[in-house]
Amino acid sequence: MLIGSPVLADPEALYQENCASCHGENRLGGTGPALIPETLKRMRGPKVANVITEGRTATQMPAFAEDITADQITELAAWLKTPLDELPAWGEEQINASREMNPDYVQVDAPVWASDPMNITLVVETGDHHVSVLDGDTFDVLNRFPTPFAVHGGPKFDPKGRFVFIMSRDGWVQKYDIYALKEVGRVRAGLNSRNIAMSSDGKWLAVANYLPNTLTILSTEDLTVATVREVKGKDGTPSRVSAVYQAPPRESFVLALKDVPEIWEIFYGNNPPQFGFAHDWRTEGLAHTDIPFPLRKITTPDYLDDFFFDQTYEYVMGASRSGEGGQVIDLVIGQKVADLDLPGMPHLGSGITWKYGDTTVMATPHLKDGTISVIDMKTWETVKRIETMGPGFFMRSHENSRYVWADVFFGPNRDKMHVIDKETLEIVKTLAPVPGATVAHVEFTKDGKYALVSVWEDDGEVLVYDAETLEIVKRLPMRKPSGKYNVWNKITFSEGTSH
Ligand code: DHE
């Protein structure tokens, strides 16, 4: 070593000494989140080193500037972004062993509050990892409870709207009783997960995992494992699960896969359809009744990891990986039936539908450019491309509203929110409620009269707009609010919201 050069410690030893007690000896998380590339790649540039140096306010993460030199922090941050040498087994045994049921939870016969149970709205506050439970009529906060670190995707309600399931990127699934305002328990269903889906009978919760390459199905009753499906394409290639969705009329979960050009369908009902092809349990010489959750693999012409379903759940629209177009797969026949003219990497997961003349249209923002594509769901033709002030992430409407709300999540105009007329497909107003602050994601109240908008900042707010006059009627301070989820809109599968 040159005299005068900084003394660099072994980053692994630094980690074991300073970080392992909270983040786990194997970097897979403990009281703190997992520190592996799969989670950290979402923090770009010097951010990881900054967090180690300065700590994270409002969390238990302390500042290490006085304990570790700047060079050592740079080394440590770089090491944390290297993949794990070995991934521990994370199957049924380990998942069940991670289950933590709340000893203080007692089931109640009726809500412990007097609000309309169908108009409850949950707000995910990512600033300090909490969820606020809002009365959708008065906008009073009935409760605010801690969630696992870094919740992603929509929480899923049971069909009666009483229990909600919330997933974090580290694979924790939390069950919460809205009537009792109490956590029921939590379980780690994966090590790095994407989203969850609820079966239409309310019995099963599917968890899409990146790490390991599995789909976990949990019993919603007690969060125990019903099955863990290893995900390997027809040729044996392992794959991450990009997302899982429920297809209620088909009594199935539909899986988008990251690493193989296939769509998977897993049936949970008693009478799965009889297909004449590509059926796992058939090719393995089994009757479907021999296997719970029978699986069907459909080969697709391209990789499809972002989906949108029509209201019948027969057709799946998928965006192609290249961002050049998309395709429509008919789940009944398991074949591609149409191509979609969808450049600019559409974010189909945020699409919404509404009646338009004698047809139904679907609109989706593009992640690569300031455009919203509007597609006719009968002909699969593009009806219009609406030019916006930048790429957006979320869109929302309601059956009772004549407007669609679309944010401009990326770029200099992220403080804008477009309001689009459903009939003319024109932007009628662009809101900028807090200049310079990101505004994103909208949810309506049950009756569609109010639209709730997140001011997506650490010292943020939820703005309650009159959905007709487009005036703010109430401001609710929140810590970096992200998604908002109204019980009624979700359990009735409102066409203006995500499912
Ligand atoms: Fe999400 C939903 C995928 C980045 C906040 N996001 C979803 C869903 C998918 C998805 C497939 C639908 C699942 C569901 O709700 O059941 N998200 C992805 C990505 O692939 C992407 C681009 C990259 C990634 O690293 O995962 C991505 N998402 C983000 C973010 O950076 C956001 C803005 C902040 C965050 O918290 O991570 C983000 N995603 C959300 C939210 C929803 C969501 C709030 C639920 C929207 C809803 O209304 O249902």
Coordinates of C-alpha atoms and ligand atoms in Angstrom, one line a residue:
M1 CA 0.0 0.0 0.0
L2 CA 1.3 3.5 -0.8
I3 CA 2.1 5.7 2.2
G4 CA -0.6 8.2 2.7
S5 CA -3.3 6.3 0.8
P6 CA -6.6 5.8 2.8
V7 CA -6.8 2.6 4.9
L8 CA -9.7 0.7 3.3
A9 CA -11.3 -2.0 5.4
D10 CA -12.8 -5.2 4.1
P11 CA -16.4 -4.0 3.3
E12 CA -17.8 -7.3 4.4
A13 CA -16.2 -7.0 7.8
L14 CA -17.4 -3.4 8.0
Y15 CA -20.9 -4.6 7.3
Q16 CA -20.8 -7.4 9.9
E17 CA -19.6 -4.9 12.5
N18 CA -21.9 -2.0 11.8
C19 CA -24.9 -3.2 9.8
A20 CA -25.6 -6.9 10.4
S21 CA -27.4 -6.5 13.7
C22 CA -30.3 -4.6 11.9
H23 CA -30.0 -5.7 8.3
G24 CA -29.2 -9.4 8.9
E25 CA -25.9 -11.3 8.7
N26 CA -26.9 -12.4 5.2
R27 CA -28.0 -8.9 4.1
L28 CA -31.6 -10.2 3.7
G29 CA -33.1 -7.9 6.3
G30 CA -34.0 -7.9 10.0
T31 CA -35.4 -4.9 11.7
G32 CA -34.0 -2.9 8.8
P33 CA -34.6 -3.7 5.1
A34 CA -32.7 -6.2 2.9
L35 CA -29.5 -4.6 1.5
I36 CA -29.1 -6.5 -1.8
P37 CA -28.9 -5.2 -5.4
E38 CA -32.5 -6.2 -6.1
T39 CA -33.7 -3.6 -3.6
L40 CA -30.8 -1.1 -3.8
K41 CA -30.9 -0.6 -7.5
R42 CA -33.9 1.5 -6.9
M43 CA -31.6 4.0 -5.1
R44 CA -29.4 5.3 -7.8
G45 CA -26.1 7.4 -7.7
P46 CA -24.6 8.3 -4.4
K47 CA -27.8 7.8 -2.5
V48 CA -26.8 4.5 -0.6
A49 CA -23.5 6.2 0.6
N50 CA -25.5 9.2 1.6
V51 CA -27.9 7.2 3.7
I52 CA -24.9 5.4 5.5
T53 CA -23.3 8.8 6.1
E54 CA -26.3 10.8 7.2
G55 CA -28.7 8.2 8.4
R56 CA -32.4 8.3 7.6
T57 CA -34.7 10.7 9.5
A58 CA -37.8 9.2 11.1
T59 CA -36.3 5.7 11.0
Q60 CA -33.9 3.8 13.2
M61 CA -31.1 4.1 10.7
P62 CA -28.3 6.1 12.4
A63 CA -25.6 8.3 10.7
F64 CA -22.2 6.6 10.4
A65 CA -20.1 9.6 9.4
E66 CA -18.3 9.7 12.7
D67 CA -17.6 5.9 12.8
I68 CA -16.6 5.1 9.3
T69 CA -14.4 7.1 6.9
A70 CA -15.9 8.5 3.7
D71 CA -13.8 6.1 1.6
Q72 CA -14.9 3.1 3.6
I73 CA -18.5 4.2 3.2
T74 CA -18.0 4.4 -0.6
E75 CA -16.5 0.8 -0.5
L76 CA -19.3 -0.5 1.7
A77 CA -22.0 1.1 -0.6
A78 CA -20.4 -0.5 -3.7
W79 CA -20.2 -3.9 -2.0
L80 CA -23.8 -3.8 -1.0
K81 CA -24.7 -3.5 -4.7
T82 CA -22.9 -6.8 -5.4
P83 CA -25.1 -9.9 -5.6
L84 CA -25.3 -12.4 -2.7
D85 CA -22.9 -15.4 -3.1
E86 CA -25.7 -17.7 -2.1
L87 CA -29.4 -17.3 -1.7
P88 CA -30.8 -19.1 1.3
A89 CA -33.7 -21.5 0.8
W90 CA -37.0 -19.7 1.1
G91 CA -39.7 -22.4 0.8
E92 CA -42.7 -23.4 2.8
E93 CA -40.8 -24.2 6.0
Q94 CA -38.9 -20.9 6.1
I95 CA -42.0 -18.8 5.2
N96 CA -44.1 -20.5 7.8
A97 CA -41.4 -20.0 10.4
S98 CA -41.3 -16.2 9.6
R99 CA -45.0 -15.8 10.5
E100 CA -45.6 -13.3 13.4
M101 CA -49.2 -13.2 14.5
N102 CA -50.2 -10.3 16.7
P103 CA -51.0 -11.6 20.3
D104 CA -53.1 -8.5 21.0
Y105 CA -55.4 -9.0 18.1
V106 CA -59.0 -9.9 19.0
Q107 CA -61.6 -10.3 16.3
V108 CA -64.6 -7.9 16.7
D109 CA -68.2 -8.5 15.6
A110 CA -68.6 -5.0 14.0
P111 CA -66.4 -2.0 13.2
V112 CA -65.1 -0.2 16.2
W113 CA -65.9 3.1 14.4
A114 CA -69.1 4.6 13.0
S115 CA -68.1 5.5 9.4
D116 CA -69.4 3.9 6.2
P117 CA -67.3 0.7 5.9
M118 CA -67.6 0.8 2.1
N119 CA -66.1 4.3 1.9
I120 CA -63.0 3.7 3.8
T121 CA -59.8 4.8 2.0
L122 CA -56.3 3.7 2.8
V123 CA -53.4 6.0 2.2
V124 CA -49.9 4.4 2.0
E125 CA -47.4 6.9 3.5
T126 CA -44.0 5.8 2.2
G127 CA -42.2 8.7 4.0
D128 CA -42.3 6.8 7.3
H129 CA -43.8 3.4 6.3
H130 CA -47.3 3.8 7.6
V131 CA -50.8 3.5 6.3
S132 CA -53.6 6.0 7.3
V133 CA -57.2 4.7 7.4
L134 CA -59.5 7.5 6.2
D135 CA -63.2 8.0 6.7
G136 CA -64.2 8.7 3.0
D137 CA -67.0 11.0 4.1
T138 CA -65.4 13.2 6.7
F139 CA -61.7 12.5 5.7
D140 CA -60.9 12.0 9.4
V141 CA -58.0 9.7 10.0
L142 CA -59.4 6.7 12.0
N143 CA -56.0 5.1 12.5
R144 CA -52.4 5.2 11.4
F145 CA -50.4 2.0 11.6
P146 CA -46.9 1.0 10.8
T147 CA -46.3 -1.2 7.7
P148 CA -43.2 -3.3 6.7
F149 CA -40.5 -1.2 5.0
A150 CA -41.1 -0.1 1.4
V151 CA -44.7 -1.1 0.6
H152 CA -45.2 -1.5 -3.2
G153 CA -48.2 -2.1 -5.3
G154 CA -51.8 -1.9 -4.3
P155 CA -52.9 -3.4 -1.0
K156 CA -55.6 -6.0 -1.6
F157 CA -58.9 -6.2 0.2
D158 CA -60.9 -9.4 0.9
P159 CA -64.2 -9.5 -1.0
K160 CA -66.1 -8.0 1.9
G161 CA -63.7 -5.2 2.4
R162 CA -62.9 -6.0 6.0
F163 CA -59.4 -7.3 5.9
V164 CA -56.6 -5.8 3.8
F165 CA -53.2 -7.3 2.8
I166 CA -50.2 -5.1 2.3
M167 CA -46.9 -6.2 0.7
S168 CA -43.4 -4.8 1.0
R169 CA -40.6 -5.1 -1.5
D170 CA -38.7 -7.3 1.0
G171 CA -41.5 -9.8 0.7
W172 CA -43.4 -9.2 3.9
V173 CA -47.2 -9.5 3.7
Q174 CA -49.2 -7.8 6.5
K175 CA -52.8 -8.6 7.3
Y176 CA -54.8 -5.8 8.9
D177 CA -58.4 -5.9 10.2
I178 CA -60.1 -2.6 9.3
Y179 CA -63.0 -3.3 11.6
A180 CA -60.8 -3.8 14.6
L181 CA -58.2 -1.2 13.4
K182 CA -55.5 -3.8 14.4
E183 CA -52.8 -5.8 12.6
V184 CA -53.6 -9.5 12.5
G185 CA -50.1 -10.7 11.6
R186 CA -47.4 -10.8 9.0
V187 CA -45.3 -13.3 7.1
R188 CA -42.3 -13.1 4.8
A189 CA -43.6 -14.8 1.6
G190 CA -40.5 -14.0 -0.5
L191 CA -37.1 -12.3 -0.1
N192 CA -37.7 -9.7 -2.8
S193 CA -41.3 -9.4 -4.0
R194 CA -43.3 -7.5 -6.6
N195 CA -47.0 -7.5 -5.8
I196 CA -49.9 -9.6 -4.5
A197 CA -53.3 -10.7 -5.8
M198 CA -56.4 -11.9 -3.9
S199 CA -58.5 -14.8 -5.1
S200 CA -62.1 -13.9 -5.9
D201 CA -63.4 -16.3 -3.1
G202 CA -61.1 -14.4 -0.7
K203 CA -59.4 -17.6 0.4
W204 CA -55.9 -17.2 -1.2
L205 CA -53.3 -14.5 -1.6
A206 CA -50.7 -15.0 -4.3
V207 CA -47.3 -13.3 -3.9
A208 CA -45.1 -12.6 -7.0
N209 CA -41.4 -13.0 -6.1
Y210 CA -38.2 -12.0 -7.8
L211 CA -36.1 -13.8 -5.1
P212 CA -36.4 -16.7 -5.1
N213 CA -38.0 -17.4 -8.5
T214 CA -41.3 -18.4 -7.0
L215 CA -45.0 -17.7 -6.6
T216 CA -46.2 -18.1 -3.0
I217 CA -49.8 -18.8 -2.3
L218 CA -50.9 -18.0 1.3
S219 CA -54.1 -18.9 3.1
T220 CA -55.7 -15.5 3.8
E221 CA -57.2 -16.9 7.0
D222 CA -53.9 -17.4 9.0
L223 CA -51.1 -16.5 6.5
T224 CA -49.8 -20.0 6.3
V225 CA -48.4 -21.3 3.1
A226 CA -50.8 -23.2 0.8
T227 CA -48.1 -23.8 -1.9
V228 CA -44.8 -22.4 -3.2
R229 CA -44.5 -22.7 -6.9
E230 CA -41.0 -22.8 -8.4
V231 CA -41.2 -20.7 -11.6
K232 CA -39.4 -22.3 -14.6
G233 CA -40.3 -21.9 -18.2
K234 CA -41.2 -24.8 -20.5
D235 CA -37.6 -25.3 -21.3
G236 CA -36.5 -25.2 -17.6
T237 CA -35.3 -21.6 -17.6
P238 CA -35.9 -20.1 -14.1
S239 CA -37.8 -16.8 -14.1
R240 CA -38.7 -14.0 -11.8
V241 CA -42.4 -13.2 -11.5
S242 CA -43.0 -9.6 -12.6
A243 CA -46.5 -9.4 -11.3
V244 CA -49.5 -11.5 -10.4
Y245 CA -53.1 -10.6 -11.1
Q246 CA -56.4 -12.2 -10.3
A247 CA -58.9 -13.1 -13.1
P248 CA -62.1 -13.5 -11.1
P249 CA -64.4 -15.0 -13.8
R250 CA -61.7 -17.6 -14.6
E251 CA -61.0 -18.3 -10.9
S252 CA -57.3 -18.0 -11.7
F253 CA -54.2 -16.0 -10.9
V254 CA -52.4 -14.8 -14.0
L255 CA -48.6 -14.3 -13.8
A256 CA -46.4 -12.0 -15.9
L257 CA -42.9 -13.5 -16.1
K258 CA -39.7 -11.5 -16.4
D259 CA -37.3 -14.0 -17.9
V260 CA -39.3 -16.3 -20.2
P261 CA -41.8 -15.5 -23.0
E262 CA -44.7 -17.2 -21.3
I263 CA -47.8 -16.2 -19.4
W264 CA -48.8 -18.5 -16.5
E265 CA -52.3 -19.2 -15.2
I266 CA -52.9 -20.9 -11.9
F267 CA -56.4 -22.0 -11.0
Y268 CA -57.8 -21.9 -7.5
G269 CA -61.4 -22.8 -8.2
N270 CA -63.0 -26.3 -8.0
N271 CA -63.5 -26.6 -11.7
P272 CA -60.5 -25.4 -13.7
P273 CA -61.2 -25.3 -17.4
Q274 CA -60.2 -28.3 -19.5
F275 CA -57.6 -27.3 -22.1
G276 CA -56.2 -29.5 -24.8
F277 CA -52.7 -28.2 -24.7
A278 CA -49.7 -27.1 -22.7
H279 CA -51.0 -28.3 -19.4
D280 CA -48.5 -29.1 -16.8
W281 CA -50.5 -31.7 -14.9
R282 CA -51.4 -33.4 -18.2
T283 CA -47.9 -33.5 -19.6
E284 CA -46.9 -34.9 -16.2
G285 CA -49.5 -37.6 -16.6
L286 CA -51.7 -36.4 -13.8
A287 CA -55.4 -35.4 -13.6
H288 CA -55.9 -31.9 -12.5
T289 CA -57.7 -33.0 -9.4
D290 CA -54.4 -34.6 -8.2
I291 CA -52.8 -31.2 -7.9
P292 CA -54.2 -28.2 -6.0
F293 CA -53.7 -25.0 -7.9
P294 CA -53.2 -26.6 -11.4
L295 CA -50.9 -24.6 -13.7
R296 CA -51.1 -23.7 -17.4
K297 CA -48.2 -22.2 -19.3
I298 CA -48.9 -20.2 -22.4
T299 CA -46.0 -19.4 -24.8
T300 CA -46.1 -15.8 -26.0
P301 CA -44.3 -14.3 -29.1
D302 CA -42.4 -11.8 -26.8
Y303 CA -41.6 -11.2 -23.2
L304 CA -44.6 -9.6 -21.5
D305 CA -44.1 -8.2 -18.0
D306 CA -46.7 -5.5 -17.8
F307 CA -50.4 -6.5 -18.3
F308 CA -53.9 -5.1 -18.6
F309 CA -57.1 -7.2 -18.7
D310 CA -60.4 -6.4 -20.4
Q311 CA -63.4 -6.4 -18.1
T312 CA -64.2 -10.1 -19.1
Y313 CA -60.7 -11.2 -18.2
E314 CA -60.5 -13.2 -21.4
Y315 CA -58.0 -10.8 -23.1
V316 CA -54.6 -9.8 -21.7
M317 CA -52.9 -6.8 -23.3
G318 CA -49.2 -7.0 -22.8
A319 CA -46.5 -4.4 -23.5
S320 CA -43.4 -5.8 -25.3
R321 CA -40.1 -5.5 -23.5
S322 CA -38.5 -3.5 -26.4
G323 CA -41.1 -0.7 -25.8
E324 CA -42.0 -0.9 -29.5
G325 CA -45.5 -2.3 -29.3
G326 CA -47.7 -4.7 -27.6
Q327 CA -49.9 -7.7 -28.1
V328 CA -53.3 -9.1 -27.1
I329 CA -53.4 -12.7 -25.8
D330 CA -56.7 -14.5 -25.6
L331 CA -56.6 -16.6 -22.4
V332 CA -59.3 -18.9 -23.6
I333 CA -57.4 -20.2 -26.6
G334 CA -54.0 -19.3 -25.3
Q335 CA -52.9 -17.5 -28.4
K336 CA -52.0 -14.0 -29.6
V337 CA -55.0 -12.5 -31.4
A338 CA -53.9 -8.9 -32.1
D339 CA -50.9 -6.5 -32.2
L340 CA -51.1 -3.2 -30.4
D341 CA -49.6 0.0 -31.8
L342 CA -48.0 1.1 -28.5
P343 CA -44.6 2.7 -28.7
G344 CA -42.9 4.6 -25.8
M345 CA -43.1 1.8 -23.2
P346 CA -46.7 2.0 -22.1
H347 CA -47.3 1.4 -18.4
L348 CA -50.2 -1.0 -18.9
G349 CA -50.5 -1.8 -15.2
S350 CA -51.8 1.8 -14.6
G351 CA -54.3 1.7 -17.4
I352 CA -58.0 2.3 -16.9
T353 CA -61.1 1.8 -19.1
W354 CA -64.3 3.8 -19.7
K355 CA -67.3 3.7 -22.1
Y356 CA -66.7 5.7 -25.2
G357 CA -69.5 5.9 -27.7
D358 CA -70.5 2.4 -28.4
T359 CA -67.2 0.9 -27.4
T360 CA -64.9 0.8 -24.4
V361 CA -61.5 2.4 -24.4
M362 CA -58.5 1.8 -22.4
A363 CA -55.9 4.5 -21.7
T364 CA -52.4 4.1 -20.6
P365 CA -49.5 6.5 -19.9
H366 CA -46.1 5.9 -21.6
L367 CA -43.0 5.8 -19.4
K368 CA -40.6 7.0 -22.1
D369 CA -42.5 10.0 -23.5
G370 CA -45.2 12.5 -22.7
T371 CA -48.1 10.6 -24.2
I372 CA -51.2 8.7 -23.2
S373 CA -52.4 6.1 -25.7
V374 CA -56.2 5.5 -25.9
I375 CA -57.1 2.1 -27.4
D376 CA -60.4 0.8 -28.6
M377 CA -61.0 -2.5 -26.8
K378 CA -63.1 -3.9 -29.5
T379 CA -60.8 -3.4 -32.5
W380 CA -57.6 -2.9 -30.5
E381 CA -56.9 0.2 -32.7
T382 CA -55.4 3.3 -31.2
V383 CA -58.1 5.9 -31.0
K384 CA -55.9 8.8 -29.9
R385 CA -52.5 9.7 -28.5
I386 CA -52.9 12.5 -26.0
E387 CA -49.8 14.7 -25.7
T388 CA -48.9 15.5 -22.0
M389 CA -46.3 17.6 -20.2
G390 CA -44.1 14.5 -19.6
P391 CA -44.2 10.8 -18.9
G392 CA -46.8 9.8 -16.3
F393 CA -47.2 6.9 -14.0
F394 CA -50.8 6.6 -12.7
M395 CA -54.2 7.3 -14.2
R396 CA -57.6 7.3 -12.5
S397 CA -61.3 7.9 -13.0
H398 CA -64.7 6.8 -11.7
E399 CA -67.9 5.7 -13.3
N400 CA -69.6 8.9 -11.9
S401 CA -67.0 11.3 -13.1
R402 CA -66.6 12.8 -16.6
Y403 CA -62.9 13.2 -16.1
V404 CA -59.7 11.1 -16.2
W405 CA -56.8 12.3 -14.0
A406 CA -53.3 11.7 -15.2
D407 CA -50.1 12.6 -13.5
V408 CA -46.8 13.8 -15.0
F409 CA -44.5 11.7 -12.7
F410 CA -41.2 12.2 -14.4
G411 CA -39.3 15.3 -15.5
P412 CA -39.6 19.0 -14.8
N413 CA -43.4 19.1 -14.8
R414 CA -43.9 16.5 -12.1
D415 CA -45.9 19.1 -10.1
K416 CA -48.6 19.0 -12.8
M417 CA -51.8 16.9 -13.0
H418 CA -53.8 16.7 -16.2
V419 CA -57.6 16.4 -16.1
I420 CA -58.9 14.9 -19.4
D421 CA -62.5 14.9 -20.6
K422 CA -63.6 11.3 -21.2
E423 CA -65.8 12.2 -24.3
T424 CA -63.5 14.7 -26.1
L425 CA -60.3 13.0 -25.0
E426 CA -58.9 16.5 -24.6
I427 CA -57.0 17.9 -21.6
V428 CA -59.4 20.4 -20.0
K429 CA -57.4 21.5 -17.1
T430 CA -53.8 21.2 -15.8
L431 CA -53.5 21.5 -12.1
A432 CA -50.3 22.6 -10.2
P433 CA -51.5 22.7 -6.6
V434 CA -48.0 23.0 -5.0
P435 CA -45.5 24.4 -7.5
G436 CA -42.2 22.3 -7.5
A437 CA -43.8 19.4 -5.5
T438 CA -44.5 16.1 -7.2
V439 CA -48.2 15.4 -7.4
A440 CA -49.2 11.9 -8.4
H441 CA -51.8 9.1 -8.0
V442 CA -55.5 9.8 -7.6
E443 CA -58.2 7.8 -5.9
F444 CA -61.9 8.7 -5.8
T445 CA -64.4 8.3 -3.0
K446 CA -67.0 5.7 -3.3
D447 CA -69.5 8.0 -5.0
G448 CA -66.9 9.6 -7.3
K449 CA -67.6 13.1 -5.9
Y450 CA -64.1 13.7 -4.5
A451 CA -60.7 12.9 -6.0
L452 CA -57.8 12.5 -3.6
V453 CA -54.4 13.5 -4.9
S454 CA -51.0 12.8 -3.3
V455 CA -48.4 15.6 -2.9
W456 CA -45.7 13.0 -3.0
E457 CA -43.1 14.7 -0.8
D458 CA -41.7 13.9 2.6
D459 CA -43.7 16.7 4.2
G460 CA -46.6 15.9 1.8
E461 CA -50.3 16.1 1.8
V462 CA -53.4 14.4 0.4
L463 CA -55.4 17.0 -1.4
V464 CA -59.1 16.4 -1.5
Y465 CA -60.6 17.9 -4.8
D466 CA -64.2 18.3 -5.6
A467 CA -64.2 16.1 -8.7
E468 CA -66.6 18.3 -10.6
T469 CA -65.4 21.9 -9.8
L470 CA -61.8 20.8 -9.6
E471 CA -61.3 22.9 -6.5
I472 CA -59.4 21.8 -3.4
V473 CA -61.8 21.3 -0.5
K474 CA -59.5 19.8 2.1
R475 CA -55.8 19.2 2.8
L476 CA -54.6 16.3 4.9
P477 CA -50.9 16.4 5.9
M478 CA -49.2 13.1 5.2
R479 CA -45.6 11.7 5.0
K480 CA -44.8 11.1 1.3
P481 CA -48.2 9.6 0.5
S482 CA -48.1 7.3 -2.5
G483 CA -51.1 5.1 -3.4
K484 CA -54.6 5.5 -2.1
Y485 CA -57.2 2.7 -2.1
N486 CA -61.0 3.0 -1.6
V487 CA -62.7 -0.2 -0.3
W488 CA -65.8 0.2 -2.5
N489 CA -63.9 1.1 -5.7
K490 CA -61.6 -1.9 -5.2
I491 CA -64.0 -4.6 -4.2
T492 CA -66.5 -3.7 -6.9
F493 CA -63.7 -3.6 -9.6
S494 CA -64.6 0.0 -10.6
E495 CA -63.5 0.6 -14.2
G496 CA -61.6 3.7 -13.2
T497 CA -59.2 2.1 -10.8
S498 CA -56.5 -0.6 -10.7
H499 CA -57.5 -4.1 -9.8
Ligands
DHE1 FE1 -45.0 0.2 -9.1 C1 -48.2 -0.8 -8.8 C2 -44.4 -2.4 -11.2 C3 -41.8 1.4 -9.8 C4 -45.5 2.8 -6.9 N1 -46.1 -1.3 -9.9 C5 -47.4 -1.5 -9.6 C6 -47.9 -2.7 -10.2 C7 -46.8 -3.2 -10.9 C8 -45.7 -2.3 -10.7 C9 -46.7 -4.5 -11.8 C10 -49.3 -3.3 -10.2 C11 -49.3 -4.3 -9.1 C12 -50.4 -4.2 -8.1 O1 -50.8 -3.1 -7.6 O2 -50.9 -5.2 -7.6 N2 -43.4 -0.4 -10.3 C13 -43.4 -1.4 -11.1 C14 -42.2 -1.5 -11.9 O3 -41.9 -2.4 -12.7 C15 -41.4 -0.3 -11.6 C16 -41.4 0.6 -12.8 C17 -40.0 -0.5 -11.3 C18 -39.7 -1.3 -10.0 O4 -38.6 -1.1 -9.5 O5 -40.5 -2.0 -9.5 C19 -42.3 0.3 -10.5 N3 -43.9 1.8 -8.5 C20 -42.6 2.1 -8.8 C21 -42.1 3.3 -8.2 O6 -40.9 3.8 -8.3 C22 -43.2 3.8 -7.4 C23 -43.6 5.1 -8.0 C24 -42.8 4.1 -5.9 C25 -42.7 2.9 -5.0 O7 -43.3 2.9 -4.0 O8 -41.9 2.0 -5.4 C26 -44.3 2.7 -7.6 N4 -46.6 0.9 -8.1 C27 -46.6 1.9 -7.2 C28 -47.9 2.1 -6.6 C29 -48.7 1.1 -7.2 C30 -47.8 0.3 -8.1 C31 -48.3 3.2 -5.6 C32 -50.2 0.8 -6.9 C33 -51.0 1.7 -7.8 C34 -52.4 1.4 -7.7 O9 -53.2 2.4 -7.6 O10 -52.9 0.3 -7.7

